[in-house]
Amino acid sequence: MGGNWKCNGTVEGTRAFATELSGVSLKADVDMYVAPSSLHVCTFRDALSSQVEVAAQDCWKGPCGAFTGEVSAQMLRDAGVTRVILGHSERRTLCGETDLCVRKKVIDALANDLVVSLCVGETARARADGTAVGFCITQLESVMNHVPVSEWYKIIVVYEPLWAIGTGIAAEPETVQQMHAAIRKWLAEHSCVEQAAEIRITYGGSINRTNYRDYVHLDDVDGFLIGGASLSYADFIEICMGSSAGMKTFESEL
Ligand code: PGA
């Protein structure tokens, strides 16, 4: 379960959120991370005393050096950050990140021992013209083909269709399951079924406290990356607590 705060937050609000989170005891089957802005990462880390992990929303594509405005994976790791979101569609579309750029970032992040949330997702046009799966698989393979299979477990695949992010219109559960199954199939074909089953595939795009239950029972949905709703502590906690694998089992038994 991840929270992506994007370009939001204040020092005081970040501290208050982390302090509240510190009182939460997570179920054993829930991994939780929050990605504040890079400005607020250390504030968040310092106020946090729980199993929740601190993530970055992006990192530079290589080692430290003369790269004005950038933060490298090595610097993140040094600051106690354990995860990084890479390939988010807002980075791809607003900042011009190519598949090659995303690949370089993933490789450097893994080399610095960061767990990567790798975002893939199709445009509205690709969804409309029936090429959504191919669109996402191209993004996926442009990274995974260059990472040794033995390291795939350090990558969480995040399916985030562009048309569902921040729009209030989440992809239909059936659409999400189909895409996640296609991603898992690709992973299995390029490793093995057992390994593909271990890789977490999470969904992001207008998940909130009223709709998340429609997704938790889906076979290939292993969690969420939550944007807007993660800015509210109450909403984020409700979604995270309600999405544990335990609830998935419980629901599927009904
Ligand atoms: P959203 O964003 O939940 O606000 O749609 C998700 C994301 O971009 O990670």
Short mmCIF file of C-alpha atoms and ligand atoms in Angstrom, two decimals:
data_model
loop_
_atom_site.label_atom_id
_atom_site.label_comp_id
_atom_site.label_asym_id
_atom_site.label_seq_id
_atom_site.Cartn_x
_atom_site.Cartn_y
_atom_site.Cartn_z
CA MET A 1 0.00 0.00 0.00
CA GLY A 2 1.50 3.29 -1.06
CA GLY A 3 0.64 6.94 -0.67
CA ASN A 4 1.87 9.37 -3.30
CA TRP A 5 1.58 12.93 -2.10
CA LYS A 6 2.87 14.42 -5.36
CA CYS A 7 3.60 18.18 -5.15
CA ASN A 8 1.66 18.71 -1.92
CA GLY A 9 2.29 19.11 1.78
CA THR A 10 3.76 21.39 4.40
CA VAL A 11 6.44 20.74 6.99
CA GLU A 12 3.90 20.87 9.81
CA GLY A 13 1.34 18.70 8.03
CA THR A 14 4.00 16.13 7.14
CA ARG A 15 5.13 15.90 10.75
CA ALA A 16 1.56 15.55 12.02
CA PHE A 17 0.76 12.79 9.48
CA ALA A 18 3.89 10.81 10.38
CA THR A 19 3.21 11.17 14.09
CA GLU A 20 -0.32 9.80 13.64
CA LEU A 21 0.96 6.95 11.49
CA SER A 22 3.44 6.00 14.18
CA GLY A 23 0.59 4.94 16.43
CA VAL A 24 -0.82 2.52 13.89
CA SER A 25 -0.06 -1.17 14.12
CA LEU A 26 -0.23 -2.79 10.74
CA LYS A 27 -1.42 -6.27 10.02
CA ALA A 28 1.52 -8.55 9.22
CA ASP A 29 0.45 -8.90 5.61
CA VAL A 30 0.37 -5.15 4.86
CA ASP A 31 3.43 -3.24 3.61
CA MET A 32 2.86 0.48 3.75
CA TYR A 33 4.91 3.30 2.29
CA VAL A 34 4.37 7.01 1.93
CA ALA A 35 6.08 9.21 -0.65
CA PRO A 36 6.16 12.84 0.47
CA SER A 37 7.90 15.44 -1.70
CA SER A 38 11.69 15.17 -1.56
CA LEU A 39 11.66 18.38 0.48
CA HIS A 40 9.60 16.68 3.20
CA VAL A 41 11.14 13.21 3.19
CA CYS A 42 13.43 13.84 6.17
CA THR A 43 10.69 15.55 8.18
CA PHE A 44 8.51 12.52 7.58
CA ARG A 45 11.30 10.08 8.45
CA ASP A 46 12.16 11.88 11.68
CA ALA A 47 8.57 11.92 12.94
CA LEU A 48 7.92 8.28 12.07
CA SER A 49 8.35 5.35 14.40
CA SER A 50 6.54 2.43 12.83
CA GLN A 51 6.87 -0.21 10.14
CA VAL A 52 5.76 2.34 7.55
CA GLU A 53 8.47 2.98 4.97
CA VAL A 54 9.53 6.29 3.50
CA ALA A 55 9.53 6.49 -0.28
CA ALA A 56 10.62 9.06 -2.83
CA GLN A 57 8.48 10.05 -5.81
CA ASP A 58 11.41 10.00 -8.22
CA CYS A 59 15.19 9.94 -8.36
CA TRP A 60 18.03 10.85 -10.69
CA LYS A 61 19.07 8.28 -13.32
CA GLY A 62 22.63 7.77 -12.07
CA PRO A 63 25.23 8.60 -9.45
CA CYS A 64 25.66 11.94 -7.66
CA GLY A 65 27.27 14.75 -9.61
CA ALA A 66 26.64 18.04 -11.38
CA PHE A 67 22.90 17.59 -11.94
CA THR A 68 21.23 20.74 -10.66
CA GLY A 69 17.90 20.14 -8.99
CA GLU A 70 18.21 16.36 -8.87
CA VAL A 71 18.33 13.85 -6.00
CA SER A 72 20.15 10.56 -6.63
CA ALA A 73 19.17 7.10 -5.42
CA GLN A 74 22.37 7.03 -3.39
CA MET A 75 21.33 10.23 -1.59
CA LEU A 76 17.87 8.84 -0.92
CA ARG A 77 19.29 5.68 0.57
CA ASP A 78 21.66 7.71 2.72
CA ALA A 79 18.65 9.67 4.04
CA GLY A 80 16.83 6.51 5.12
CA VAL A 81 14.51 6.26 2.15
CA THR A 82 13.87 2.60 1.25
CA ARG A 83 11.59 2.87 -1.77
CA VAL A 84 11.10 4.98 -4.85
CA ILE A 85 8.25 5.44 -7.31
CA LEU A 86 9.57 5.50 -10.89
CA GLY A 87 7.96 5.97 -14.28
CA HIS A 88 4.90 7.75 -12.92
CA SER A 89 2.84 9.03 -15.85
CA GLU A 90 3.12 12.60 -14.57
CA ARG A 91 6.91 12.28 -14.87
CA ARG A 92 6.56 10.70 -18.30
CA THR A 93 4.12 13.23 -19.72
CA LEU A 94 4.93 16.46 -17.85
CA CYS A 95 8.71 16.00 -17.54
CA GLY A 96 9.36 14.10 -20.76
CA GLU A 97 10.71 10.90 -19.21
CA THR A 98 11.22 8.22 -21.84
CA ASP A 99 11.24 4.45 -21.36
CA LEU A 100 15.05 4.61 -21.54
CA CYS A 101 15.19 7.25 -18.82
CA VAL A 102 12.87 5.21 -16.58
CA ARG A 103 15.01 2.12 -17.18
CA LYS A 104 18.19 3.94 -16.13
CA LYS A 105 16.49 5.19 -12.98
CA VAL A 106 15.24 1.72 -12.07
CA ILE A 107 18.67 0.17 -12.58
CA ASP A 108 20.36 2.80 -10.42
CA ALA A 109 17.69 2.62 -7.73
CA LEU A 110 18.05 -1.16 -7.49
CA ALA A 111 21.84 -0.82 -7.35
CA ASN A 112 21.32 1.42 -4.34
CA ASP A 113 19.07 -1.08 -2.64
CA LEU A 114 15.80 0.79 -3.09
CA VAL A 115 12.57 -1.09 -3.70
CA VAL A 116 11.02 0.29 -6.89
CA SER A 117 7.35 0.95 -7.58
CA LEU A 118 7.42 0.88 -11.38
CA CYS A 119 4.41 2.64 -12.89
CA VAL A 120 2.96 1.65 -16.23
CA GLY A 121 -0.30 2.82 -17.74
CA GLU A 122 -1.98 3.52 -21.02
CA THR A 123 -3.41 6.73 -22.42
CA ALA A 124 -7.13 7.23 -23.02
CA ARG A 125 -6.48 6.87 -26.74
CA ALA A 126 -4.76 3.49 -26.30
CA ARG A 127 -7.66 2.34 -24.14
CA ALA A 128 -10.18 3.50 -26.76
CA ASP A 129 -8.42 1.89 -29.71
CA GLY A 130 -7.89 -1.46 -27.98
CA THR A 131 -4.10 -1.30 -27.58
CA ALA A 132 -3.97 -0.76 -23.81
CA VAL A 133 -2.34 -4.08 -22.94
CA GLY A 134 0.37 -3.69 -25.59
CA PHE A 135 1.00 -0.13 -24.41
CA CYS A 136 1.62 -1.21 -20.82
CA ILE A 137 3.61 -4.32 -21.72
CA THR A 138 5.97 -2.20 -23.85
CA GLN A 139 6.63 0.04 -20.83
CA LEU A 140 7.06 -3.01 -18.63
CA GLU A 141 9.45 -4.88 -20.87
CA SER A 142 11.58 -1.84 -21.55
CA VAL A 143 12.58 -2.07 -17.88
CA MET A 144 12.22 -5.73 -16.92
CA ASN A 145 14.20 -6.99 -19.91
CA HIS A 146 17.20 -5.12 -18.49
CA VAL A 147 16.89 -6.23 -14.87
CA PRO A 148 18.09 -9.74 -13.93
CA VAL A 149 15.13 -11.97 -13.13
CA SER A 150 16.73 -12.68 -9.74
CA GLU A 151 16.10 -9.01 -8.83
CA TRP A 152 12.50 -8.74 -9.97
CA TYR A 153 11.25 -9.26 -6.43
CA LYS A 154 12.54 -5.76 -5.62
CA ILE A 155 10.09 -4.26 -8.11
CA ILE A 156 6.40 -3.61 -7.51
CA VAL A 157 4.51 -3.09 -10.74
CA VAL A 158 1.92 -0.32 -10.47
CA TYR A 159 -0.80 -0.18 -13.12
CA GLU A 160 -1.99 3.39 -13.42
CA PRO A 161 -4.06 4.21 -16.50
CA LEU A 162 -3.54 7.90 -17.30
CA TRP A 163 -7.23 8.54 -17.74
CA ALA A 164 -7.97 7.32 -14.20
CA ILE A 165 -5.34 9.32 -12.32
CA GLY A 166 -6.79 12.24 -10.40
CA THR A 167 -9.99 12.19 -12.45
CA GLY A 168 -12.31 10.61 -9.91
CA ILE A 169 -13.04 7.91 -12.50
CA ALA A 170 -11.25 4.74 -11.42
CA ALA A 171 -10.85 1.96 -13.98
CA GLU A 172 -13.56 -0.67 -13.66
CA PRO A 173 -12.50 -3.64 -11.50
CA GLU A 174 -12.78 -5.95 -14.51
CA THR A 175 -10.47 -3.69 -16.52
CA VAL A 176 -7.94 -3.62 -13.71
CA GLN A 177 -8.02 -7.41 -13.24
CA GLN A 178 -7.56 -7.99 -16.98
CA MET A 179 -4.53 -5.71 -17.13
CA HIS A 180 -2.98 -7.13 -13.96
CA ALA A 181 -3.47 -10.65 -15.29
CA ALA A 182 -1.81 -9.66 -18.58
CA ILE A 183 1.13 -8.19 -16.68
CA ARG A 184 1.46 -11.30 -14.53
CA LYS A 185 1.28 -13.50 -17.61
CA TRP A 186 4.14 -11.55 -19.20
CA LEU A 187 6.17 -11.86 -16.00
CA ALA A 188 5.51 -15.62 -15.86
CA GLU A 189 6.48 -16.11 -19.50
CA HIS A 190 9.78 -14.35 -18.86
CA SER A 191 10.54 -16.00 -15.51
CA CYS A 192 8.26 -18.70 -14.16
CA VAL A 193 4.74 -18.95 -12.77
CA GLU A 194 5.97 -19.19 -9.16
CA GLN A 195 8.12 -16.09 -9.44
CA ALA A 196 5.43 -14.10 -11.22
CA ALA A 197 3.00 -14.98 -8.44
CA GLU A 198 5.37 -13.43 -5.90
CA ILE A 199 5.66 -10.09 -7.67
CA ARG A 200 3.26 -7.52 -6.36
CA ILE A 201 1.07 -5.79 -8.91
CA THR A 202 -0.80 -2.82 -7.51
CA TYR A 203 -3.37 -0.44 -8.95
CA GLY A 204 -3.49 3.35 -8.84
CA GLY A 205 -6.03 5.81 -10.23
CA SER A 206 -8.80 7.49 -8.22
CA ILE A 207 -8.86 4.92 -5.43
CA ASN A 208 -10.70 6.29 -2.41
CA ARG A 209 -12.39 5.12 0.78
CA THR A 210 -15.68 4.41 -0.98
CA ASN A 211 -14.44 2.39 -3.97
CA TYR A 212 -11.36 0.46 -2.77
CA ARG A 213 -13.41 -2.54 -1.61
CA ASP A 214 -14.41 -3.20 -5.22
CA TYR A 215 -10.79 -4.14 -5.95
CA VAL A 216 -9.33 -5.87 -2.89
CA HIS A 217 -10.78 -9.28 -3.72
CA LEU A 218 -9.48 -9.31 -7.32
CA ASP A 219 -7.06 -12.17 -7.99
CA ASP A 220 -4.19 -10.11 -9.34
CA VAL A 221 -4.57 -6.92 -7.33
CA ASP A 222 -2.02 -6.91 -4.50
CA GLY A 223 -2.52 -3.37 -3.25
CA PHE A 224 -2.87 0.25 -4.30
CA LEU A 225 -0.89 3.37 -4.98
CA ILE A 226 -3.08 6.17 -3.70
CA GLY A 227 -2.67 9.79 -4.74
CA GLY A 228 -5.32 12.33 -3.71
CA ALA A 229 -6.89 10.14 -1.00
CA SER A 230 -3.51 9.63 0.68
CA LEU A 231 -3.40 13.31 1.60
CA SER A 232 -6.08 12.62 4.20
CA TYR A 233 -4.75 10.57 7.08
CA ALA A 234 -8.18 9.11 7.88
CA ASP A 235 -8.84 8.05 4.29
CA PHE A 236 -5.38 6.59 3.76
CA ILE A 237 -5.48 4.54 6.94
CA GLU A 238 -8.98 3.26 6.24
CA ILE A 239 -7.98 2.07 2.77
CA CYS A 240 -4.73 0.49 3.96
CA MET A 241 -6.29 -1.30 6.90
CA GLY A 242 -9.21 -2.55 4.84
CA SER A 243 -7.05 -3.85 2.01
CA SER A 244 -5.05 -6.50 3.79
CA ALA A 245 -4.79 -9.93 2.29
CA GLY A 246 -6.79 -11.13 5.28
CA MET A 247 -9.76 -9.14 4.09
CA LYS A 248 -9.24 -10.53 0.60
CA THR A 249 -9.55 -14.06 1.96
CA PHE A 250 -12.50 -13.09 4.10
CA GLU A 251 -14.36 -11.50 1.21
CA SER A 252 -13.73 -14.34 -1.20
CA GLU A 253 -15.16 -16.77 1.36
CA LEU A 254 -18.46 -14.92 1.56
P1 PGA B 1 -4.94 9.45 -7.64
O1 PGA B 1 -3.39 9.32 -8.06
O2 PGA B 1 -5.18 8.43 -6.57
O3 PGA B 1 -5.08 10.87 -7.14
O4 PGA B 1 -5.74 9.20 -8.87
C1 PGA B 1 -2.75 8.08 -8.11
C2 PGA B 1 -1.33 8.26 -8.55
O5 PGA B 1 -1.07 9.10 -9.42
O6 PGA B 1 -0.43 7.58 -8.03
#
